[in-house]
Backbone as JSON, one array per atom type, in Angstrom:
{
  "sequence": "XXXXXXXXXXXXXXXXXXXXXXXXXXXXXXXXXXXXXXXXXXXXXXXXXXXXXXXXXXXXXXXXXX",
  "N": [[-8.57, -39.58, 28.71], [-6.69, -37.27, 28.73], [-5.74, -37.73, 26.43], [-8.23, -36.96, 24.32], [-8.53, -33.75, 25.64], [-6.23, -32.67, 24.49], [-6.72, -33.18, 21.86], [-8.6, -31.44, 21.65], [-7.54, -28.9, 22.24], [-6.01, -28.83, 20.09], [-7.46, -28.62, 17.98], [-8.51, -26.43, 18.62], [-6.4, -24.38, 18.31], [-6.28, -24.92, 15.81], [-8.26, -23.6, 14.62], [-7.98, -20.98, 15.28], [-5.82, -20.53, 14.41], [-6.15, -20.31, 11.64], [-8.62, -18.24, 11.22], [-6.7, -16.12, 12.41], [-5.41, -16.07, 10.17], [-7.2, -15.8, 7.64], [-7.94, -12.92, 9.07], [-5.5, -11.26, 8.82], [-5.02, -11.98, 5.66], [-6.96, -10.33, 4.73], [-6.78, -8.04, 5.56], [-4.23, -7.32, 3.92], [-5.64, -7.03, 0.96], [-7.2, -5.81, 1.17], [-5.25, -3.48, 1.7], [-3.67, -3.34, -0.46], [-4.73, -2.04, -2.67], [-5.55, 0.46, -2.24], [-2.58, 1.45, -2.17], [-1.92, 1.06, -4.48], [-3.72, 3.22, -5.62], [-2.59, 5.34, -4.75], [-0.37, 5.39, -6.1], [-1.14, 5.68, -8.22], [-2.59, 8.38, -8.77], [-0.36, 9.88, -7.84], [1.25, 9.72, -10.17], [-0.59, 10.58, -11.83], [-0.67, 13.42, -10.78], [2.28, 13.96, -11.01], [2.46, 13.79, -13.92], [0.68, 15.92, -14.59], [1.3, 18.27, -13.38], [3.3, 19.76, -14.61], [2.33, 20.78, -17.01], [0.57, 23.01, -15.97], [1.92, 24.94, -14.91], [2.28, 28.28, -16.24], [3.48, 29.49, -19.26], [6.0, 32.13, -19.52], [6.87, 33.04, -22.13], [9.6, 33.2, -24.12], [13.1, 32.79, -21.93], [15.99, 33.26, -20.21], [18.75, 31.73, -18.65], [20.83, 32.39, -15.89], [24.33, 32.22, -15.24], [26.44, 31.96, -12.82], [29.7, 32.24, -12.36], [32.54, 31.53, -10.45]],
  "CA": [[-9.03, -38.24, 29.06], [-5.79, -36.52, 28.55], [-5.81, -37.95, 25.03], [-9.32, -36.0, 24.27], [-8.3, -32.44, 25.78], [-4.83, -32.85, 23.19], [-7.44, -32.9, 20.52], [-9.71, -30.51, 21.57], [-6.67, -28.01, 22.05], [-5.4, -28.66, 18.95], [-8.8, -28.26, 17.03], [-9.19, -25.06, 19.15], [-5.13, -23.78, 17.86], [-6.16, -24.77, 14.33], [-9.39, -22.93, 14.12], [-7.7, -19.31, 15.93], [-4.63, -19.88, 13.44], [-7.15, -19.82, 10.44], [-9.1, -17.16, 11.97], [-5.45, -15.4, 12.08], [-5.13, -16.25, 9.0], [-8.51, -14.75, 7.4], [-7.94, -11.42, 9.4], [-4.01, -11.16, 8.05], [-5.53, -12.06, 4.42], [-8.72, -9.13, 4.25], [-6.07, -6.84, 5.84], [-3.36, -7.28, 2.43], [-6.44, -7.22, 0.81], [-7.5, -3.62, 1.56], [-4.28, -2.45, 1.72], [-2.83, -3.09, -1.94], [-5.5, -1.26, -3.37], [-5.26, 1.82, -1.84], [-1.25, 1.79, -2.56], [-1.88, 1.14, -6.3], [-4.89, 4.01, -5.67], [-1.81, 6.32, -3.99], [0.65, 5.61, -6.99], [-1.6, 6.39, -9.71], [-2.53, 9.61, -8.11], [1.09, 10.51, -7.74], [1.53, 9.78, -11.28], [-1.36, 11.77, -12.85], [-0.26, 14.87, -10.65], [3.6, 14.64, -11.44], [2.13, 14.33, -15.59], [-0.12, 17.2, -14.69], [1.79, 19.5, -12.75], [4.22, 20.44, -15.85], [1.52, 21.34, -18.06], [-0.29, 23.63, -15.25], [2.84, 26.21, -15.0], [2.24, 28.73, -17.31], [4.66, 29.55, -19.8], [5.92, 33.2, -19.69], [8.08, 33.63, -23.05], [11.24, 32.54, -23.64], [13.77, 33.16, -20.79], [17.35, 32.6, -20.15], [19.34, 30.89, -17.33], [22.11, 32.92, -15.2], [25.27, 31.13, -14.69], [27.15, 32.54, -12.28], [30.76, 31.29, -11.65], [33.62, 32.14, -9.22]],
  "C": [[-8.03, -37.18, 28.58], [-5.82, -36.57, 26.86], [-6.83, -36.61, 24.45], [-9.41, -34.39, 24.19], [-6.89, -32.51, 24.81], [-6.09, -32.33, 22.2], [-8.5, -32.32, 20.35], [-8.92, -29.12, 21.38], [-5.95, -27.78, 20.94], [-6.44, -28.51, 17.92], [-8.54, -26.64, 17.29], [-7.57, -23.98, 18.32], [-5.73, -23.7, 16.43], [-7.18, -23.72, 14.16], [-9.15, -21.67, 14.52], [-6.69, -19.13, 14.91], [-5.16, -19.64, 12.18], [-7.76, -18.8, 10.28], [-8.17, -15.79, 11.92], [-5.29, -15.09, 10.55], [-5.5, -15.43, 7.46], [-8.04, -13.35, 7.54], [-6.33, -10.79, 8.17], [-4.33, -10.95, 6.55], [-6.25, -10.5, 3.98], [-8.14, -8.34, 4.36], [-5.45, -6.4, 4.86], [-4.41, -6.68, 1.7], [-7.17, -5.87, 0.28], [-6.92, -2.4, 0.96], [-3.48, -2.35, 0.56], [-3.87, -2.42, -2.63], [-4.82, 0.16, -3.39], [-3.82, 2.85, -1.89], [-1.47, 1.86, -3.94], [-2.64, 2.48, -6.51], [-3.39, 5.5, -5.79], [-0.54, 6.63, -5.32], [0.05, 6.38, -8.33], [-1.92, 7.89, -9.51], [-1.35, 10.26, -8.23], [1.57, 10.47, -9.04], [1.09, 10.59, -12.03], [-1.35, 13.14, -12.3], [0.88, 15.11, -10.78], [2.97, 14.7, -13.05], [1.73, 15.32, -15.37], [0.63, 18.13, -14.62], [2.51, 20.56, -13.93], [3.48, 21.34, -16.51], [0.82, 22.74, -17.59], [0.92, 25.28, -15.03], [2.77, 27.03, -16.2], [3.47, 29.41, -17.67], [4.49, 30.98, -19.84], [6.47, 33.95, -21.21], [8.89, 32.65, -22.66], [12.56, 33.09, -22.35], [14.94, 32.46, -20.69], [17.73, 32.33, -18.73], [20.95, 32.22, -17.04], [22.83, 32.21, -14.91], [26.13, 32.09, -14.0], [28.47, 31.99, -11.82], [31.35, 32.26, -10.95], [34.95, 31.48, -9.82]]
}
């Protein structure tokens, strides 16, 4: 009898740690997309941004020392 419930409890562990397993998986899953989604984004608005400042002329730099 005791034997029996062992191997019903240990069916029942394997099939919740798989289950774990699954959820943990679909979650990665999701979530590397949406980072690769977040980098490329951040990439094609630092390329952009440069181009979007309009140029006034040429212009010089102040150096001011002490």
């Amino acid at each position: 009898m005791n034997n029996d419930n062992f191997e019903k409890n240990t069916l029942t562990d394997l099939a919740q740690a798989s289950l774990v397993e699954q959820r943990r998986a679909r979650r990665w899953k999701i979530f590397f997309p949406f980072v690769y989604l977040a980098i490329a984004v951040g990439v094609f608005i630092t390329l952009t941004v440069d181009d979007a400042v309009p140029n006034h002329g040429p212009h010089t730099a102040i150096e001011i020392g002490r």
